[in-house]
Amino acid sequence: QKRIGALPGVERVDFLPRETVFQAQADESALDVTGIPNFMPDTLNVRLSDADAAKTVTDTVRGFREVEEVQAMDAELQTLLRLGRVARTVGLVAGVVLLLAALAVVANTIRLSVFMRRREIKIMQIVGANASFIRLPLLLEGFLHGLGGGAIAALTLWGMGRYVAGLVTGNLPQFAPYTTPVDFVAVTGYLLLSGAMLGGTGSVLAIRRYLKG
């Protein structure tokens, strides 16, 4: 147990005595095992901190003389790893596209707002209002647009996360105990902050054409 726990990529190793394993199998199969001899061996449940290390850990453990059999669910794990890589790639590309699209939308919205108020802005400039006084409401408008977009993104991400987690636990229930919950509060804060910064950037880009100095 200690040797396996010291391997790179291993988070925890739990020892299950043969009696516990036998009872768990009996409970899962819902059969009456009264009088049936216990044929189950002592078992070690290995939890990984890095899924990419699964093959290396499995091959290493199979080489231990004390280990009779290793059940690693290689096919299911490789499927999950492939899905994870595809999801990361798609998410990265989609994130960049959505970032540029959001920046363009905010900039065009503020630009339209400036254009609609061009006479008011010109009058304020004539009477001596400085550029900062004129910019502030437009910057706040951009921040609010960004905050709204961040809130929508957070709700969408929360819904998609619950849907994907349901798919994984429904189709691969053996991986349910190893799913890691996401800190939704931290993610929401990050998205709101990013949205506000994005909205402010779009506002600055939009009003530079009309307000100099």
PDB file of C-alpha atoms in Angstrom:
ATOM      1  CA  GLN A   1       0.000   0.000   0.000  1.00  0.00           C
ATOM      2  CA  LYS A   2       2.796   2.428   0.859  1.00  0.00           C
ATOM      3  CA  ARG A   3       4.708   1.589  -2.325  1.00  0.00           C
ATOM      4  CA  ILE A   4       1.672   2.320  -4.466  1.00  0.00           C
ATOM      5  CA  GLY A   5       0.905   5.508  -2.538  1.00  0.00           C
ATOM      6  CA  ALA A   6       4.424   6.771  -3.248  1.00  0.00           C
ATOM      7  CA  LEU A   7       4.011   6.464  -7.024  1.00  0.00           C
ATOM      8  CA  PRO A   8       3.762   9.729  -9.015  1.00  0.00           C
ATOM      9  CA  GLY A   9       0.173  10.634  -9.815  1.00  0.00           C
ATOM     10  CA  VAL A  10      -1.350   8.664  -6.917  1.00  0.00           C
ATOM     11  CA  GLU A  11      -3.489  10.712  -4.530  1.00  0.00           C
ATOM     12  CA  ARG A  12      -4.720   8.057  -2.105  1.00  0.00           C
ATOM     13  CA  VAL A  13      -4.709   4.293  -1.554  1.00  0.00           C
ATOM     14  CA  ASP A  14      -7.486   2.691   0.510  1.00  0.00           C
ATOM     15  CA  PHE A  15      -7.216  -0.839   1.881  1.00  0.00           C
ATOM     16  CA  LEU A  16     -10.398  -2.940   1.788  1.00  0.00           C
ATOM     17  CA  PRO A  17     -10.311  -6.303   3.608  1.00  0.00           C
ATOM     18  CA  ARG A  18     -11.746  -9.295   1.771  1.00  0.00           C
ATOM     19  CA  GLU A  19     -14.818  -9.374   4.016  1.00  0.00           C
ATOM     20  CA  THR A  20     -15.731  -5.807   3.033  1.00  0.00           C
ATOM     21  CA  VAL A  21     -15.206  -6.541  -0.663  1.00  0.00           C
ATOM     22  CA  PHE A  22     -17.309  -9.693  -0.476  1.00  0.00           C
ATOM     23  CA  GLN A  23     -20.153  -7.908   1.287  1.00  0.00           C
ATOM     24  CA  ALA A  24     -20.039  -5.046  -1.222  1.00  0.00           C
ATOM     25  CA  GLN A  25     -20.287  -7.500  -4.122  1.00  0.00           C
ATOM     26  CA  ALA A  26     -23.178  -9.258  -2.398  1.00  0.00           C
ATOM     27  CA  ASP A  27     -25.022  -5.980  -1.826  1.00  0.00           C
ATOM     28  CA  GLU A  28     -24.470  -4.909  -5.431  1.00  0.00           C
ATOM     29  CA  SER A  29     -25.752  -8.190  -6.865  1.00  0.00           C
ATOM     30  CA  ALA A  30     -28.682  -8.357  -4.397  1.00  0.00           C
ATOM     31  CA  LEU A  31     -28.169 -12.119  -4.004  1.00  0.00           C
ATOM     32  CA  ASP A  32     -28.399 -14.209  -0.867  1.00  0.00           C
ATOM     33  CA  VAL A  33     -24.808 -15.270  -0.203  1.00  0.00           C
ATOM     34  CA  THR A  34     -25.511 -17.075   3.043  1.00  0.00           C
ATOM     35  CA  GLY A  35     -23.291 -20.143   3.239  1.00  0.00           C
ATOM     36  CA  ILE A  36     -21.195 -19.145   0.208  1.00  0.00           C
ATOM     37  CA  PRO A  37     -17.478 -19.095   1.021  1.00  0.00           C
ATOM     38  CA  ASN A  38     -15.665 -15.791   0.707  1.00  0.00           C
ATOM     39  CA  PHE A  39     -13.585 -16.043  -2.456  1.00  0.00           C
ATOM     40  CA  MET A  40     -12.714 -12.338  -2.703  1.00  0.00           C
ATOM     41  CA  PRO A  41      -9.126 -11.170  -2.082  1.00  0.00           C
ATOM     42  CA  ASP A  42      -8.012  -8.160  -0.078  1.00  0.00           C
ATOM     43  CA  THR A  43      -8.281  -5.092  -2.303  1.00  0.00           C
ATOM     44  CA  LEU A  44      -6.545  -1.751  -2.686  1.00  0.00           C
ATOM     45  CA  ASN A  45      -8.543   1.116  -4.185  1.00  0.00           C
ATOM     46  CA  VAL A  46      -6.197   3.590  -5.850  1.00  0.00           C
ATOM     47  CA  ARG A  47      -7.300   7.163  -6.485  1.00  0.00           C
ATOM     48  CA  LEU A  48      -5.207   9.205  -8.907  1.00  0.00           C
ATOM     49  CA  SER A  49      -4.455  12.908  -8.764  1.00  0.00           C
ATOM     50  CA  ASP A  50      -3.490  12.880 -12.454  1.00  0.00           C
ATOM     51  CA  ALA A  51      -5.578  10.777 -14.833  1.00  0.00           C
ATOM     52  CA  ASP A  52      -2.805  10.876 -17.448  1.00  0.00           C
ATOM     53  CA  ALA A  53      -0.650   8.809 -15.082  1.00  0.00           C
ATOM     54  CA  ALA A  54      -3.154   5.927 -15.072  1.00  0.00           C
ATOM     55  CA  LYS A  55      -1.305   3.737 -17.580  1.00  0.00           C
ATOM     56  CA  THR A  56       2.069   4.223 -15.892  1.00  0.00           C
ATOM     57  CA  VAL A  57       0.637   3.464 -12.444  1.00  0.00           C
ATOM     58  CA  THR A  58      -1.268   0.435 -13.746  1.00  0.00           C
ATOM     59  CA  ASP A  59       1.795  -1.041 -15.458  1.00  0.00           C
ATOM     60  CA  THR A  60       3.940  -0.426 -12.375  1.00  0.00           C
ATOM     61  CA  VAL A  61       1.447  -2.035  -9.982  1.00  0.00           C
ATOM     62  CA  ARG A  62       1.036  -5.047 -12.274  1.00  0.00           C
ATOM     63  CA  GLY A  63       4.760  -5.611 -11.846  1.00  0.00           C
ATOM     64  CA  PHE A  64       4.487  -6.003  -8.064  1.00  0.00           C
ATOM     65  CA  ARG A  65       4.761  -9.654  -7.009  1.00  0.00           C
ATOM     66  CA  GLU A  66       2.206  -9.211  -4.237  1.00  0.00           C
ATOM     67  CA  VAL A  67      -0.485  -8.054  -6.690  1.00  0.00           C
ATOM     68  CA  GLU A  68      -2.566 -10.797  -8.298  1.00  0.00           C
ATOM     69  CA  GLU A  69      -4.800  -8.668 -10.520  1.00  0.00           C
ATOM     70  CA  VAL A  70      -5.286  -5.023 -11.485  1.00  0.00           C
ATOM     71  CA  GLN A  71      -8.670  -3.737 -12.626  1.00  0.00           C
ATOM     72  CA  ALA A  72      -8.089  -0.337 -14.177  1.00  0.00           C
ATOM     73  CA  MET A  73     -11.050   0.166 -16.566  1.00  0.00           C
ATOM     74  CA  ASP A  74      -8.565   1.303 -19.198  1.00  0.00           C
ATOM     75  CA  ALA A  75     -11.104   1.635 -22.015  1.00  0.00           C
ATOM     76  CA  GLU A  76     -13.459   3.854 -20.016  1.00  0.00           C
ATOM     77  CA  LEU A  77     -10.592   5.974 -18.718  1.00  0.00           C
ATOM     78  CA  GLN A  78      -9.108   6.487 -22.175  1.00  0.00           C
ATOM     79  CA  THR A  79     -12.542   7.486 -23.456  1.00  0.00           C
ATOM     80  CA  LEU A  80     -12.854  10.078 -20.701  1.00  0.00           C
ATOM     81  CA  LEU A  81      -9.351  11.398 -21.375  1.00  0.00           C
ATOM     82  CA  ARG A  82     -10.099  11.772 -25.088  1.00  0.00           C
ATOM     83  CA  LEU A  83     -13.360  13.542 -24.313  1.00  0.00           C
ATOM     84  CA  GLY A  84     -11.533  15.805 -21.896  1.00  0.00           C
ATOM     85  CA  ARG A  85      -8.903  16.760 -24.475  1.00  0.00           C
ATOM     86  CA  VAL A  86     -11.559  17.459 -27.098  1.00  0.00           C
ATOM     87  CA  ALA A  87     -13.573  19.508 -24.602  1.00  0.00           C
ATOM     88  CA  ARG A  88     -10.514  21.576 -23.638  1.00  0.00           C
ATOM     89  CA  THR A  89      -9.661  22.283 -27.277  1.00  0.00           C
ATOM     90  CA  VAL A  90     -13.218  23.176 -28.217  1.00  0.00           C
ATOM     91  CA  GLY A  91     -13.572  25.274 -25.076  1.00  0.00           C
ATOM     92  CA  LEU A  92     -10.371  27.194 -25.824  1.00  0.00           C
ATOM     93  CA  VAL A  93     -11.376  27.954 -29.416  1.00  0.00           C
ATOM     94  CA  ALA A  94     -14.922  28.845 -28.400  1.00  0.00           C
ATOM     95  CA  GLY A  95     -13.622  31.037 -25.584  1.00  0.00           C
ATOM     96  CA  VAL A  96     -11.395  33.052 -27.925  1.00  0.00           C
ATOM     97  CA  VAL A  97     -14.202  33.454 -30.464  1.00  0.00           C
ATOM     98  CA  LEU A  98     -16.697  34.491 -27.788  1.00  0.00           C
ATOM     99  CA  LEU A  99     -14.169  36.894 -26.273  1.00  0.00           C
ATOM    100  CA  LEU A 100     -13.676  38.674 -29.589  1.00  0.00           C
ATOM    101  CA  ALA A 101     -17.404  38.632 -30.298  1.00  0.00           C
ATOM    102  CA  ALA A 102     -18.232  40.064 -26.872  1.00  0.00           C
ATOM    103  CA  LEU A 103     -15.621  42.786 -27.285  1.00  0.00           C
ATOM    104  CA  ALA A 104     -17.077  43.721 -30.673  1.00  0.00           C
ATOM    105  CA  VAL A 105     -20.650  43.728 -29.344  1.00  0.00           C
ATOM    106  CA  VAL A 106     -19.808  45.932 -26.364  1.00  0.00           C
ATOM    107  CA  ALA A 107     -17.727  48.305 -28.482  1.00  0.00           C
ATOM    108  CA  ASN A 108     -20.461  48.642 -31.106  1.00  0.00           C
ATOM    109  CA  THR A 109     -23.135  49.124 -28.426  1.00  0.00           C
ATOM    110  CA  ILE A 110     -21.190  51.933 -26.772  1.00  0.00           C
ATOM    111  CA  ARG A 111     -20.289  53.422 -30.149  1.00  0.00           C
ATOM    112  CA  LEU A 112     -23.978  53.517 -31.050  1.00  0.00           C
ATOM    113  CA  SER A 113     -24.770  55.088 -27.687  1.00  0.00           C
ATOM    114  CA  VAL A 114     -22.117  57.754 -28.262  1.00  0.00           C
ATOM    115  CA  PHE A 115     -23.447  58.410 -31.761  1.00  0.00           C
ATOM    116  CA  MET A 116     -27.005  58.811 -30.457  1.00  0.00           C
ATOM    117  CA  ARG A 117     -25.774  61.291 -27.845  1.00  0.00           C
ATOM    118  CA  ARG A 118     -23.345  63.137 -30.085  1.00  0.00           C
ATOM    119  CA  ARG A 119     -25.271  66.415 -29.835  1.00  0.00           C
ATOM    120  CA  GLU A 120     -25.400  66.216 -26.047  1.00  0.00           C
ATOM    121  CA  ILE A 121     -21.702  65.422 -25.949  1.00  0.00           C
ATOM    122  CA  LYS A 122     -20.915  68.334 -28.266  1.00  0.00           C
ATOM    123  CA  ILE A 123     -22.936  70.708 -26.073  1.00  0.00           C
ATOM    124  CA  MET A 124     -21.149  69.488 -22.936  1.00  0.00           C
ATOM    125  CA  GLN A 125     -17.804  70.041 -24.656  1.00  0.00           C
ATOM    126  CA  ILE A 126     -18.826  73.551 -25.680  1.00  0.00           C
ATOM    127  CA  VAL A 127     -19.824  74.514 -22.134  1.00  0.00           C
ATOM    128  CA  GLY A 128     -16.495  73.288 -20.814  1.00  0.00           C
ATOM    129  CA  ALA A 129     -17.145  69.752 -19.543  1.00  0.00           C
ATOM    130  CA  ASN A 130     -13.899  67.819 -19.527  1.00  0.00           C
ATOM    131  CA  ALA A 131     -13.488  64.493 -21.299  1.00  0.00           C
ATOM    132  CA  SER A 132     -13.397  62.483 -18.066  1.00  0.00           C
ATOM    133  CA  PHE A 133     -16.809  63.812 -17.011  1.00  0.00           C
ATOM    134  CA  ILE A 134     -18.267  62.771 -20.376  1.00  0.00           C
ATOM    135  CA  ARG A 135     -16.520  59.415 -20.473  1.00  0.00           C
ATOM    136  CA  LEU A 136     -17.590  58.221 -17.018  1.00  0.00           C
ATOM    137  CA  PRO A 137     -21.264  57.375 -17.804  1.00  0.00           C
ATOM    138  CA  LEU A 138     -20.211  55.579 -20.983  1.00  0.00           C
ATOM    139  CA  LEU A 139     -17.566  53.577 -19.141  1.00  0.00           C
ATOM    140  CA  LEU A 140     -20.121  52.629 -16.477  1.00  0.00           C
ATOM    141  CA  GLU A 141     -22.502  51.525 -19.213  1.00  0.00           C
ATOM    142  CA  GLY A 142     -19.806  49.292 -20.663  1.00  0.00           C
ATOM    143  CA  PHE A 143     -19.047  47.826 -17.231  1.00  0.00           C
ATOM    144  CA  LEU A 144     -22.734  47.043 -16.711  1.00  0.00           C
ATOM    145  CA  HIS A 145     -22.959  45.348 -20.113  1.00  0.00           C
ATOM    146  CA  GLY A 146     -19.910  43.283 -19.197  1.00  0.00           C
ATOM    147  CA  LEU A 147     -21.324  42.321 -15.794  1.00  0.00           C
ATOM    148  CA  GLY A 148     -24.565  41.212 -17.432  1.00  0.00           C
ATOM    149  CA  GLY A 149     -22.656  39.100 -19.926  1.00  0.00           C
ATOM    150  CA  GLY A 150     -20.584  37.560 -17.131  1.00  0.00           C
ATOM    151  CA  ALA A 151     -23.722  36.661 -15.185  1.00  0.00           C
ATOM    152  CA  ILE A 152     -25.274  35.012 -18.247  1.00  0.00           C
ATOM    153  CA  ALA A 153     -22.034  33.098 -18.879  1.00  0.00           C
ATOM    154  CA  ALA A 154     -21.941  31.899 -15.252  1.00  0.00           C
ATOM    155  CA  LEU A 155     -25.517  30.621 -15.373  1.00  0.00           C
ATOM    156  CA  THR A 156     -24.881  28.920 -18.717  1.00  0.00           C
ATOM    157  CA  LEU A 157     -21.714  27.282 -17.411  1.00  0.00           C
ATOM    158  CA  TRP A 158     -23.516  26.089 -14.285  1.00  0.00           C
ATOM    159  CA  GLY A 159     -26.296  24.509 -16.350  1.00  0.00           C
ATOM    160  CA  MET A 160     -23.861  22.851 -18.764  1.00  0.00           C
ATOM    161  CA  GLY A 161     -21.759  21.572 -15.864  1.00  0.00           C
ATOM    162  CA  ARG A 162     -24.745  19.905 -14.237  1.00  0.00           C
ATOM    163  CA  TYR A 163     -25.778  18.390 -17.571  1.00  0.00           C
ATOM    164  CA  VAL A 164     -22.314  16.975 -18.333  1.00  0.00           C
ATOM    165  CA  ALA A 165     -21.912  15.684 -14.761  1.00  0.00           C
ATOM    166  CA  GLY A 166     -25.252  13.917 -15.117  1.00  0.00           C
ATOM    167  CA  LEU A 167     -24.120  12.306 -18.365  1.00  0.00           C
ATOM    168  CA  VAL A 168     -20.878  11.064 -16.811  1.00  0.00           C
ATOM    169  CA  THR A 169     -22.456   9.687 -13.642  1.00  0.00           C
ATOM    170  CA  GLY A 170     -25.345   8.177 -15.610  1.00  0.00           C
ATOM    171  CA  ASN A 171     -23.243   6.398 -18.237  1.00  0.00           C
ATOM    172  CA  LEU A 172     -20.122   5.745 -16.151  1.00  0.00           C
ATOM    173  CA  PRO A 173     -21.369   5.443 -12.553  1.00  0.00           C
ATOM    174  CA  GLN A 174     -18.107   3.889 -11.430  1.00  0.00           C
ATOM    175  CA  PHE A 175     -16.464   7.287 -11.857  1.00  0.00           C
ATOM    176  CA  ALA A 176     -19.091   9.163  -9.815  1.00  0.00           C
ATOM    177  CA  PRO A 177     -17.100   9.005  -6.532  1.00  0.00           C
ATOM    178  CA  TYR A 178     -14.112  10.567  -8.280  1.00  0.00           C
ATOM    179  CA  THR A 179     -15.827  13.614  -9.736  1.00  0.00           C
ATOM    180  CA  THR A 180     -14.595  16.896  -8.292  1.00  0.00           C
ATOM    181  CA  PRO A 181     -17.150  19.636  -7.579  1.00  0.00           C
ATOM    182  CA  VAL A 182     -16.441  23.047  -9.088  1.00  0.00           C
ATOM    183  CA  ASP A 183     -16.312  26.120  -6.858  1.00  0.00           C
ATOM    184  CA  PHE A 184     -19.199  27.901  -8.559  1.00  0.00           C
ATOM    185  CA  VAL A 185     -18.814  31.028  -6.402  1.00  0.00           C
ATOM    186  CA  ALA A 186     -15.179  31.475  -7.469  1.00  0.00           C
ATOM    187  CA  VAL A 187     -16.011  30.821 -11.127  1.00  0.00           C
ATOM    188  CA  THR A 188     -18.884  33.314 -10.988  1.00  0.00           C
ATOM    189  CA  GLY A 189     -16.633  35.961  -9.454  1.00  0.00           C
ATOM    190  CA  TYR A 190     -14.017  35.383 -12.138  1.00  0.00           C
ATOM    191  CA  LEU A 191     -16.583  35.647 -14.934  1.00  0.00           C
ATOM    192  CA  LEU A 192     -18.126  38.818 -13.491  1.00  0.00           C
ATOM    193  CA  LEU A 193     -14.704  40.434 -13.108  1.00  0.00           C
ATOM    194  CA  SER A 194     -13.665  39.398 -16.612  1.00  0.00           C
ATOM    195  CA  GLY A 195     -16.960  40.658 -18.026  1.00  0.00           C
ATOM    196  CA  ALA A 196     -16.583  44.040 -16.327  1.00  0.00           C
ATOM    197  CA  MET A 197     -13.011  44.416 -17.604  1.00  0.00           C
ATOM    198  CA  LEU A 198     -14.106  43.390 -21.085  1.00  0.00           C
ATOM    199  CA  GLY A 199     -16.984  45.875 -21.017  1.00  0.00           C
ATOM    200  CA  GLY A 200     -14.692  48.663 -19.870  1.00  0.00           C
ATOM    201  CA  THR A 201     -12.185  47.854 -22.610  1.00  0.00           C
ATOM    202  CA  GLY A 202     -14.929  47.900 -25.234  1.00  0.00           C
ATOM    203  CA  SER A 203     -16.131  51.270 -23.941  1.00  0.00           C
ATOM    204  CA  VAL A 204     -12.648  52.774 -24.128  1.00  0.00           C
ATOM    205  CA  LEU A 205     -12.199  51.547 -27.697  1.00  0.00           C
ATOM    206  CA  ALA A 206     -15.605  52.897 -28.700  1.00  0.00           C
ATOM    207  CA  ILE A 207     -15.381  56.416 -27.255  1.00  0.00           C
ATOM    208  CA  ARG A 208     -11.805  57.171 -28.316  1.00  0.00           C
ATOM    209  CA  ARG A 209     -13.070  58.139 -31.758  1.00  0.00           C
ATOM    210  CA  TYR A 210     -15.365  60.835 -30.374  1.00  0.00           C
ATOM    211  CA  LEU A 211     -13.581  62.033 -27.258  1.00  0.00           C
ATOM    212  CA  LYS A 212      -9.991  63.152 -27.472  1.00  0.00           C
ATOM    213  CA  GLY A 213      -7.869  64.331 -24.582  1.00  0.00           C
TER     214      GLY A 213
END
